[in-house]
mmCIF file of C-alpha atoms and ligand atoms in Angstrom:
data_model
loop_
_atom_site.group_PDB
_atom_site.id
_atom_site.type_symbol
_atom_site.label_atom_id
_atom_site.label_comp_id
_atom_site.label_asym_id
_atom_site.label_seq_id
_atom_site.Cartn_x
_atom_site.Cartn_y
_atom_site.Cartn_z
ATOM 1 C CA UNK A 248 0.000 0.000 0.000
ATOM 2 C CA UNK A 249 1.409 3.505 0.819
ATOM 3 C CA UNK A 250 3.799 2.614 3.669
ATOM 4 C CA UNK A 251 1.262 3.815 6.277
ATOM 5 C CA UNK A 252 0.045 1.451 9.044
ATOM 6 C CA UNK A 253 -2.784 -0.671 7.629
ATOM 7 C CA UNK A 254 -5.709 -2.655 9.047
ATOM 8 C CA UNK A 255 -7.340 -5.647 7.348
ATOM 9 C CA UNK A 256 -10.903 -6.753 8.091
ATOM 10 C CA UNK A 257 -13.535 -9.015 6.619
ATOM 11 C CA UNK A 258 -17.275 -9.617 6.936
ATOM 12 C CA UNK A 259 -19.551 -12.408 5.704
ATOM 13 C CA UNK A 260 -22.338 -12.238 3.166
ATOM 14 C CA UNK A 261 -25.854 -13.202 4.235
ATOM 15 C CA UNK A 262 -29.021 -14.839 3.009
ATOM 16 C CA UNK A 263 -32.490 -13.802 4.124
ATOM 17 C CA UNK A 264 -34.588 -16.834 5.076
ATOM 18 C CA UNK A 265 -37.868 -14.923 5.471
ATOM 19 C CA UNK A 266 -39.125 -11.338 5.462
ATOM 20 C CA UNK A 267 -37.222 -9.274 2.868
ATOM 21 C CA UNK A 268 -38.969 -6.097 1.649
ATOM 22 C CA UNK A 269 -41.578 -6.368 4.420
ATOM 23 C CA UNK A 270 -38.766 -5.693 6.956
ATOM 24 C CA UNK A 271 -38.208 -2.240 5.392
ATOM 25 C CA UNK A 272 -41.556 -1.247 7.029
ATOM 26 C CA UNK A 273 -40.475 -2.268 10.545
ATOM 27 C CA UNK A 274 -41.742 -5.853 10.201
ATOM 28 C CA UNK A 275 -39.776 -8.995 11.218
ATOM 29 C CA UNK A 276 -37.103 -10.777 9.166
ATOM 30 C CA UNK A 277 -34.623 -13.574 9.695
ATOM 31 C CA UNK A 278 -31.217 -14.071 8.054
ATOM 32 C CA UNK A 279 -28.068 -16.186 8.288
ATOM 33 C CA UNK A 280 -24.461 -15.219 7.626
ATOM 34 C CA UNK A 281 -22.772 -17.400 4.970
ATOM 35 C CA UNK A 282 -19.200 -18.568 4.368
ATOM 36 C CA UNK A 283 -18.421 -16.089 1.580
ATOM 37 C CA UNK A 284 -16.672 -12.942 2.735
ATOM 38 C CA UNK A 285 -15.729 -9.409 1.701
ATOM 39 C CA UNK A 286 -12.109 -8.464 2.542
ATOM 40 C CA UNK A 287 -10.562 -5.026 2.813
ATOM 41 C CA UNK A 288 -7.292 -3.493 3.893
ATOM 42 C CA UNK A 289 -7.163 0.223 4.628
ATOM 43 C CA UNK A 290 -4.579 2.853 5.468
ATOM 44 C CA UNK A 291 -4.747 6.619 5.873
ATOM 45 C CA UNK A 292 -4.721 8.803 2.753
ATOM 46 C CA UNK A 293 -5.752 12.383 1.947
ATOM 47 C CA UNK A 294 -7.543 11.164 -1.176
ATOM 48 C CA UNK A 295 -9.677 8.171 -2.164
ATOM 49 C CA UNK A 296 -7.521 5.313 -3.479
ATOM 50 C CA UNK A 297 -9.263 2.061 -4.424
ATOM 51 C CA UNK A 298 -7.140 -0.985 -5.305
ATOM 52 C CA UNK A 299 -4.192 1.299 -6.062
ATOM 53 C CA UNK A 300 -6.096 3.756 -8.292
ATOM 54 C CA UNK A 301 -7.165 7.288 -7.402
ATOM 55 C CA UNK A 302 -10.992 7.552 -7.704
ATOM 56 C CA UNK A 303 -13.497 10.377 -7.008
ATOM 57 C CA UNK A 304 -14.584 10.434 -3.330
ATOM 58 C CA UNK A 305 -18.237 9.818 -4.278
ATOM 59 C CA UNK A 306 -17.438 6.847 -6.559
ATOM 60 C CA UNK A 307 -18.931 4.323 -4.164
ATOM 61 C CA UNK A 308 -21.752 5.622 -1.905
ATOM 62 C CA UNK A 309 -21.214 2.939 0.770
ATOM 63 C CA UNK A 310 -17.497 3.739 1.022
ATOM 64 C CA UNK A 311 -18.029 7.503 1.200
ATOM 65 C CA UNK A 312 -20.754 7.139 3.823
ATOM 66 C CA UNK A 313 -18.576 4.990 6.109
ATOM 67 C CA UNK A 314 -15.470 7.146 5.817
ATOM 68 C CA UNK A 315 -17.442 10.401 6.220
ATOM 69 C CA UNK A 316 -19.227 9.023 9.325
ATOM 70 C CA UNK A 317 -15.744 8.443 10.742
ATOM 71 C CA UNK A 318 -14.591 11.984 9.955
ATOM 72 C CA UNK A 319 -12.400 11.188 6.929
ATOM 73 C CA UNK A 320 -12.512 12.508 3.377
ATOM 74 C CA UNK A 321 -10.255 9.860 1.830
ATOM 75 C CA UNK A 322 -8.759 6.454 2.479
ATOM 76 C CA UNK A 323 -6.517 3.999 0.694
ATOM 77 C CA UNK A 324 -8.473 0.745 0.383
ATOM 78 C CA UNK A 325 -7.622 -2.594 -1.204
ATOM 79 C CA UNK A 326 -10.683 -4.796 -1.540
ATOM 80 C CA UNK A 327 -11.546 -8.309 -2.641
ATOM 81 C CA UNK A 328 -14.717 -10.341 -2.403
ATOM 82 C CA UNK A 329 -16.136 -13.869 -2.602
ATOM 83 C CA UNK A 330 -19.698 -12.473 -2.623
ATOM 84 C CA UNK A 331 -21.236 -11.826 -6.052
ATOM 85 C CA UNK A 332 -22.311 -8.156 -6.253
ATOM 86 C CA UNK A 333 -25.954 -7.032 -6.696
ATOM 87 C CA UNK A 334 -27.059 -10.617 -6.090
ATOM 88 C CA UNK A 335 -29.021 -10.483 -2.812
ATOM 89 C CA UNK A 336 -26.165 -11.960 -0.751
ATOM 90 C CA UNK A 337 -25.204 -8.798 1.125
ATOM 91 C CA UNK A 338 -22.066 -7.760 -0.767
ATOM 92 C CA UNK A 339 -22.535 -4.041 -0.032
ATOM 93 C CA UNK A 340 -23.451 -4.711 3.617
ATOM 94 C CA UNK A 341 -20.306 -6.837 4.047
ATOM 95 C CA UNK A 342 -18.238 -4.100 2.388
ATOM 96 C CA UNK A 343 -19.681 -1.411 4.692
ATOM 97 C CA UNK A 344 -19.295 -3.509 7.829
ATOM 98 C CA UNK A 345 -15.692 -4.603 7.158
ATOM 99 C CA UNK A 346 -14.703 -1.077 6.100
ATOM 100 C CA UNK A 347 -16.258 0.417 9.239
ATOM 101 C CA UNK A 348 -14.312 -1.984 11.472
ATOM 102 C CA UNK A 349 -11.026 -1.379 9.603
ATOM 103 C CA UNK A 350 -11.413 2.421 9.654
ATOM 104 C CA UNK A 351 -12.471 2.497 13.334
ATOM 105 C CA UNK A 352 -9.517 0.325 14.296
ATOM 106 C CA UNK A 353 -7.140 2.505 12.274
ATOM 107 C CA UNK A 354 -8.460 5.645 14.005
ATOM 108 C CA UNK A 355 -8.542 4.091 17.496
ATOM 109 C CA UNK A 356 -12.334 4.488 17.697
ATOM 110 C CA UNK A 357 -14.853 2.074 19.298
ATOM 111 C CA UNK A 358 -15.023 -1.216 17.424
ATOM 112 C CA UNK A 359 -18.058 -2.747 19.129
ATOM 113 C CA UNK A 360 -20.483 -4.496 16.784
ATOM 114 C CA UNK A 361 -23.329 -2.079 17.485
ATOM 115 C CA UNK A 362 -21.306 0.964 16.308
ATOM 116 C CA UNK A 363 -20.193 -0.930 13.204
ATOM 117 C CA UNK A 364 -23.725 -2.152 12.413
ATOM 118 C CA UNK A 365 -24.983 1.447 12.713
ATOM 119 C CA UNK A 366 -22.255 2.840 10.393
ATOM 120 C CA UNK A 367 -23.051 0.101 7.876
ATOM 121 C CA UNK A 368 -26.816 0.670 8.117
ATOM 122 C CA UNK A 369 -26.322 4.409 7.503
ATOM 123 C CA UNK A 370 -24.277 3.562 4.409
ATOM 124 C CA UNK A 371 -27.014 1.222 3.148
ATOM 125 C CA UNK A 372 -29.677 3.846 3.837
ATOM 126 C CA UNK A 373 -27.735 6.598 2.065
ATOM 127 C CA UNK A 374 -27.037 4.383 -0.954
ATOM 128 C CA UNK A 375 -30.478 2.749 -1.275
ATOM 129 C CA UNK A 376 -32.678 5.676 -0.253
ATOM 130 C CA UNK A 377 -34.521 3.372 2.156
ATOM 131 C CA UNK A 378 -33.349 0.203 3.898
ATOM 132 C CA UNK A 379 -33.713 -2.056 6.892
ATOM 133 C CA UNK A 380 -30.796 -3.172 9.101
ATOM 134 C CA UNK A 381 -31.240 -6.903 8.304
ATOM 135 C CA UNK A 382 -28.300 -7.154 5.874
ATOM 136 C CA UNK A 383 -25.892 -4.926 7.781
ATOM 137 C CA UNK A 384 -26.645 -6.396 11.224
ATOM 138 C CA UNK A 385 -26.275 -9.974 9.912
ATOM 139 C CA UNK A 386 -22.992 -9.239 8.123
ATOM 140 C CA UNK A 387 -21.728 -7.514 11.285
ATOM 141 C CA UNK A 388 -22.842 -10.045 13.895
ATOM 142 C CA UNK A 389 -22.594 -13.277 11.867
ATOM 143 C CA UNK A 390 -24.488 -16.475 12.835
ATOM 144 C CA UNK A 391 -28.247 -16.016 12.824
ATOM 145 C CA UNK A 392 -29.951 -12.627 13.167
ATOM 146 C CA UNK A 393 -33.659 -11.876 13.566
ATOM 147 C CA UNK A 394 -35.303 -8.455 13.458
ATOM 148 C CA UNK A 395 -38.376 -7.639 15.529
ATOM 149 C CA UNK A 396 -38.729 -11.246 16.670
ATOM 150 C CA UNK A 397 -41.048 -12.236 19.543
ATOM 151 C CA UNK A 398 -39.670 -12.625 23.071
ATOM 152 C CA UNK A 399 -38.224 -16.119 23.530
ATOM 153 C CA UNK A 400 -36.933 -16.512 19.971
ATOM 154 C CA UNK A 401 -33.618 -14.643 20.271
ATOM 155 C CA UNK A 402 -31.341 -12.595 22.534
ATOM 156 C CA UNK A 403 -31.473 -8.860 21.908
ATOM 157 C CA UNK A 404 -28.268 -7.321 20.512
ATOM 158 C CA UNK A 405 -29.149 -3.696 19.715
ATOM 159 C CA UNK A 406 -31.904 -1.441 18.478
ATOM 160 C CA UNK A 407 -31.796 0.659 15.306
ATOM 161 C CA UNK A 408 -34.265 3.432 14.403
ATOM 162 C CA UNK A 409 -34.702 5.586 11.323
ATOM 163 C CA UNK A 410 -37.490 8.117 10.808
ATOM 164 C CA UNK A 411 -40.654 6.411 12.095
ATOM 165 C CA UNK A 412 -39.270 2.847 11.845
ATOM 166 C CA UNK A 413 -37.394 0.890 14.474
ATOM 167 C CA UNK A 414 -35.965 -2.592 14.632
ATOM 168 C CA UNK A 415 -34.896 -4.747 17.591
ATOM 169 C CA UNK A 416 -31.926 -6.769 16.396
ATOM 170 C CA UNK A 417 -31.490 -10.205 18.029
ATOM 171 C CA UNK A 418 -29.207 -13.168 17.611
ATOM 172 C CA UNK A 419 -30.448 -16.757 17.738
ATOM 173 C CA UNK A 420 -28.885 -20.227 17.793
ATOM 174 C CA UNK A 421 -28.741 -21.525 14.241
ATOM 175 C CA UNK A 422 -30.033 -25.118 13.966
ATOM 176 C CA UNK A 423 -28.285 -27.629 11.658
ATOM 177 C CA UNK A 424 -29.750 -26.890 8.226
ATOM 178 C CA UNK A 425 -28.382 -27.215 4.699
ATOM 179 C CA UNK A 426 -29.022 -24.529 2.145
ATOM 180 C CA UNK A 427 -28.128 -24.287 -1.512
ATOM 181 C CA UNK A 428 -27.932 -20.835 -3.077
ATOM 182 C CA UNK A 429 -28.743 -20.579 -6.791
ATOM 183 C CA UNK A 430 -27.402 -17.541 -8.623
ATOM 184 C CA UNK A 431 -29.323 -16.465 -11.743
ATOM 185 C CA UNK A 432 -26.312 -14.455 -12.960
ATOM 186 C CA UNK A 433 -28.587 -11.400 -13.284
ATOM 187 C CA UNK A 434 -27.357 -8.315 -11.406
ATOM 188 C CA UNK A 435 -30.204 -6.458 -9.715
ATOM 189 C CA UNK A 436 -29.390 -3.432 -7.510
ATOM 190 C CA UNK A 437 -31.529 -3.213 -4.359
ATOM 191 C CA UNK A 438 -32.563 0.478 -4.369
ATOM 192 C CA UNK A 439 -34.932 0.377 -7.407
ATOM 193 C CA UNK A 440 -36.620 -2.840 -6.162
ATOM 194 C CA UNK A 441 -37.214 -1.361 -2.699
ATOM 195 C CA UNK A 442 -38.687 1.727 -4.397
ATOM 196 C CA UNK A 443 -40.911 -0.427 -6.653
ATOM 197 C CA UNK A 444 -42.410 -2.191 -3.607
ATOM 198 C CA UNK A 445 -42.844 1.127 -1.778
ATOM 199 C CA UNK A 446 -44.851 2.619 -4.653
ATOM 200 C CA UNK A 447 -47.003 -0.508 -4.972
ATOM 201 C CA UNK A 448 -47.635 -0.712 -1.209
ATOM 202 C CA UNK A 449 -48.425 3.017 -0.908
ATOM 203 C CA UNK A 450 -50.951 2.944 -3.750
ATOM 204 C CA UNK A 451 -52.637 -0.424 -3.309
ATOM 205 C CA UNK A 452 -54.235 -1.964 -0.198
ATOM 206 C CA UNK A 453 -53.784 -5.473 -1.657
ATOM 207 C CA UNK A 454 -49.999 -4.891 -1.807
ATOM 208 C CA UNK A 455 -50.055 -3.565 1.772
ATOM 209 C CA UNK A 456 -51.862 -6.773 2.829
ATOM 210 C CA UNK A 457 -49.213 -8.902 1.091
ATOM 211 C CA UNK A 458 -46.502 -7.074 3.064
ATOM 212 C CA UNK A 459 -48.431 -7.823 6.281
ATOM 213 C CA UNK A 460 -48.872 -11.466 5.277
ATOM 214 C CA UNK A 461 -45.093 -11.781 4.729
ATOM 215 C CA UNK A 462 -44.655 -10.460 8.283
ATOM 216 C CA UNK A 463 -47.076 -13.118 9.624
ATOM 217 C CA UNK A 464 -45.345 -16.027 7.913
ATOM 218 C CA UNK A 465 -41.952 -14.687 9.009
ATOM 219 C CA UNK A 466 -43.066 -14.805 12.660
ATOM 220 C CA UNK A 467 -44.420 -18.321 12.142
ATOM 221 C CA UNK A 468 -41.158 -19.343 10.417
ATOM 222 C CA UNK A 469 -39.125 -18.160 13.437
ATOM 223 C CA UNK A 470 -41.150 -20.528 15.651
ATOM 224 C CA UNK A 471 -40.674 -23.380 13.153
ATOM 225 C CA UNK A 472 -36.928 -22.770 13.066
ATOM 226 C CA UNK A 473 -36.768 -22.761 16.862
ATOM 227 C CA UNK A 474 -38.567 -26.141 16.892
ATOM 228 C CA UNK A 475 -36.216 -27.451 14.169
ATOM 229 C CA UNK A 476 -39.285 -28.089 11.993
ATOM 230 C CA UNK A 477 -37.771 -28.015 8.498
ATOM 231 C CA UNK A 478 -40.968 -29.164 6.795
ATOM 232 C CA UNK A 479 -42.860 -26.237 8.299
ATOM 233 C CA UNK A 480 -40.067 -23.739 7.668
ATOM 234 C CA UNK A 481 -39.618 -24.892 4.063
ATOM 235 C CA UNK A 482 -43.287 -24.563 3.204
ATOM 236 C CA UNK A 483 -43.304 -21.023 4.661
ATOM 237 C CA UNK A 484 -40.244 -20.151 2.538
ATOM 238 C CA UNK A 485 -42.060 -21.292 -0.608
ATOM 239 C CA UNK A 486 -45.130 -19.297 0.432
ATOM 240 C CA UNK A 487 -42.895 -16.255 1.018
ATOM 241 C CA UNK A 488 -41.562 -16.640 -2.543
ATOM 242 C CA UNK A 489 -45.109 -16.597 -3.952
ATOM 243 C CA UNK A 490 -45.955 -13.449 -1.980
ATOM 244 C CA UNK A 491 -42.752 -11.730 -3.168
ATOM 245 C CA UNK A 492 -43.686 -12.710 -6.750
ATOM 246 C CA UNK A 493 -47.069 -11.021 -6.281
ATOM 247 C CA UNK A 494 -45.205 -7.889 -5.095
ATOM 248 C CA UNK A 495 -43.382 -7.973 -8.463
ATOM 249 C CA UNK A 496 -39.824 -8.660 -7.294
ATOM 250 C CA UNK A 497 -39.314 -12.151 -8.718
ATOM 251 C CA UNK A 498 -38.430 -12.846 -12.365
ATOM 252 C CA UNK A 499 -38.708 -15.864 -14.720
ATOM 253 C CA UNK A 500 -35.147 -17.077 -13.984
ATOM 254 C CA UNK A 501 -35.691 -16.946 -10.203
ATOM 255 C CA UNK A 502 -39.026 -18.778 -10.570
ATOM 256 C CA UNK A 503 -37.339 -21.431 -12.727
ATOM 257 C CA UNK A 504 -34.582 -22.060 -10.148
ATOM 258 C CA UNK A 505 -37.125 -22.179 -7.303
ATOM 259 C CA UNK A 506 -39.369 -24.626 -9.240
ATOM 260 C CA UNK A 507 -36.540 -26.977 -10.198
ATOM 261 C CA UNK A 508 -35.272 -27.105 -6.572
ATOM 262 C CA UNK A 509 -38.622 -27.902 -4.977
ATOM 263 C CA UNK A 510 -38.721 -31.672 -5.773
ATOM 264 C CA UNK A 511 -35.559 -32.126 -3.634
ATOM 265 C CA UNK A 512 -36.205 -29.425 -0.996
ATOM 266 C CA UNK A 513 -38.325 -28.558 2.016
ATOM 267 C CA UNK A 514 -38.876 -25.183 0.368
ATOM 268 C CA UNK A 515 -37.268 -22.525 -1.801
ATOM 269 C CA UNK A 516 -37.516 -18.797 -2.399
ATOM 270 C CA UNK A 517 -35.719 -15.793 -3.806
ATOM 271 C CA UNK A 518 -33.414 -14.148 -1.264
ATOM 272 C CA UNK A 519 -32.654 -10.439 -0.894
ATOM 273 C CA UNK A 520 -34.252 -7.805 -3.064
ATOM 274 C CA UNK A 521 -34.997 -10.094 -6.058
ATOM 275 C CA UNK A 522 -35.341 -8.977 -9.682
ATOM 276 C CA UNK A 523 -32.481 -11.435 -10.431
ATOM 277 C CA UNK A 524 -29.683 -12.248 -8.023
ATOM 278 C CA UNK A 525 -30.131 -15.414 -5.970
ATOM 279 C CA UNK A 526 -32.622 -17.923 -4.613
ATOM 280 C CA UNK A 527 -32.131 -20.360 -1.726
ATOM 281 C CA UNK A 528 -33.390 -23.888 -1.087
ATOM 282 C CA UNK A 529 -33.565 -25.658 2.303
ATOM 283 C CA UNK A 530 -32.726 -29.288 1.624
ATOM 284 C CA UNK A 531 -31.310 -32.611 2.795
ATOM 285 C CA UNK A 532 -30.157 -33.295 -0.786
ATOM 286 C CA UNK A 533 -27.787 -30.451 -1.646
ATOM 287 C CA UNK A 534 -26.127 -32.297 -4.530
ATOM 288 C CA UNK A 535 -29.468 -32.967 -6.243
ATOM 289 C CA UNK A 536 -30.558 -29.350 -5.796
ATOM 290 C CA UNK A 537 -27.199 -28.084 -7.056
ATOM 291 C CA UNK A 538 -27.476 -30.293 -10.154
ATOM 292 C CA UNK A 539 -31.036 -29.109 -10.865
ATOM 293 C CA UNK A 540 -29.922 -25.469 -10.541
ATOM 294 C CA UNK A 541 -27.014 -26.041 -12.948
ATOM 295 C CA UNK A 542 -29.285 -27.837 -15.453
ATOM 296 C CA UNK A 543 -31.632 -24.835 -15.380
ATOM 297 C CA UNK A 544 -28.947 -22.267 -16.114
ATOM 298 C CA UNK A 545 -28.047 -21.126 -12.580
ATOM 299 C CA UNK A 546 -24.836 -21.322 -10.565
ATOM 300 C CA UNK A 547 -25.219 -23.260 -7.300
ATOM 301 C CA UNK A 548 -23.278 -22.654 -4.075
ATOM 302 C CA UNK A 549 -23.726 -25.089 -1.192
ATOM 303 C CA UNK A 550 -23.220 -22.672 1.706
ATOM 304 C CA UNK A 551 -22.163 -23.100 5.323
ATOM 305 C CA UNK A 552 -23.921 -21.085 8.002
ATOM 306 C CA UNK A 553 -23.104 -20.267 11.639
ATOM 307 C CA UNK A 554 -20.039 -18.308 10.468
ATOM 308 C CA UNK A 555 -18.408 -15.415 12.383
ATOM 309 C CA UNK A 556 -19.351 -11.810 11.680
ATOM 310 C CA UNK A 557 -17.058 -8.868 11.026
ATOM 311 C CA UNK A 558 -13.492 -9.344 12.251
ATOM 312 C CA UNK A 559 -10.006 -7.905 12.045
ATOM 313 C CA UNK A 560 -7.841 -10.250 9.993
ATOM 314 C CA UNK A 561 -4.779 -10.077 12.245
ATOM 315 C CA UNK A 562 -2.256 -11.786 9.956
ATOM 316 C CA UNK A 563 -2.860 -9.250 7.199
ATOM 317 C CA UNK A 564 -2.811 -6.215 9.555
ATOM 318 C CA UNK A 565 0.528 -4.538 10.141
HETATM 319 C C1 MEV B 606 -32.190 -6.708 0.670
HETATM 320 O O1 MEV B 606 -31.198 -7.716 0.948
HETATM 321 C C2 MEV B 606 -33.308 -6.784 1.648
HETATM 322 C C3 MEV B 606 -34.436 -5.790 1.446
HETATM 323 O O2 MEV B 606 -35.429 -6.111 2.444
HETATM 324 C C4 MEV B 606 -33.973 -4.361 1.618
HETATM 325 C C5 MEV B 606 -33.586 -4.027 3.051
HETATM 326 O O3 MEV B 606 -34.011 -4.698 3.980
HETATM 327 O O4 MEV B 606 -32.848 -3.027 3.202
HETATM 328 C C6 MEV B 606 -35.114 -5.912 0.089
#
């Protein structure tokens, strides 16, 4: 880098099991961190340097939000990722969370998870125009994270509010479950999809009822997960996919990958904002699901869950 002291950090991607889009309106959601990570290494700089090249400060809204929140106008940042971008797997949340930790450590500021999750949520909000903290809190904390879950499901971590919305963020013990992610290969940025749902919900009571119904099945799914009832959880995931399709955020490729996974799965659904990106299937037959996804034009990843959240990567920090 530039000879300055440097800090390396990484954060995992995530997959939403139930509740995307509805969670933007203060409703519940549940997500798991996955074993694909975003890595960054930062050192002080008067200007914005990304992977060795000088770039305008505003070039990446998540980066500028995190560094501005920490009182900087520039940083030298090397970045690498195992998380496909604009795919519903939390690549921008993992970027924001790992960058926040690295910058805070470099500046000697607090590095508790709550401060990092709040920096990362601000970045997501500024970039998307509207957001919930499900992605950023999951990428920060790791493991399993539930928003606005009932008492008895999780242990409260922190609370995040924005305008008239607020979310209680909790962690929960992740049961043994196998998921396959299927990537359509279609990039679909989150902001426009969140805006599409907002317009539909604001102008149509049927859409508002669908958002409420997603909240109901998300609460039921949390109970099923706690009881290790995969059959029940899977059927709620498939129902959630149908409701998201009615909201207009699925697409033919996502529907195809969901359909072809169902014969070998407890349930399947799109994950994240939709419009392309990825779907997930809960299964005891990951190889069969992966083969079906490949045969139908997708790229499968058999993912591990229960992975750690944001962390300083000590070996790479000097
Ligand atoms: C995107 O991963 C999840 C959405 O619910 C947006 C958000 O919660 O910020 C669609």
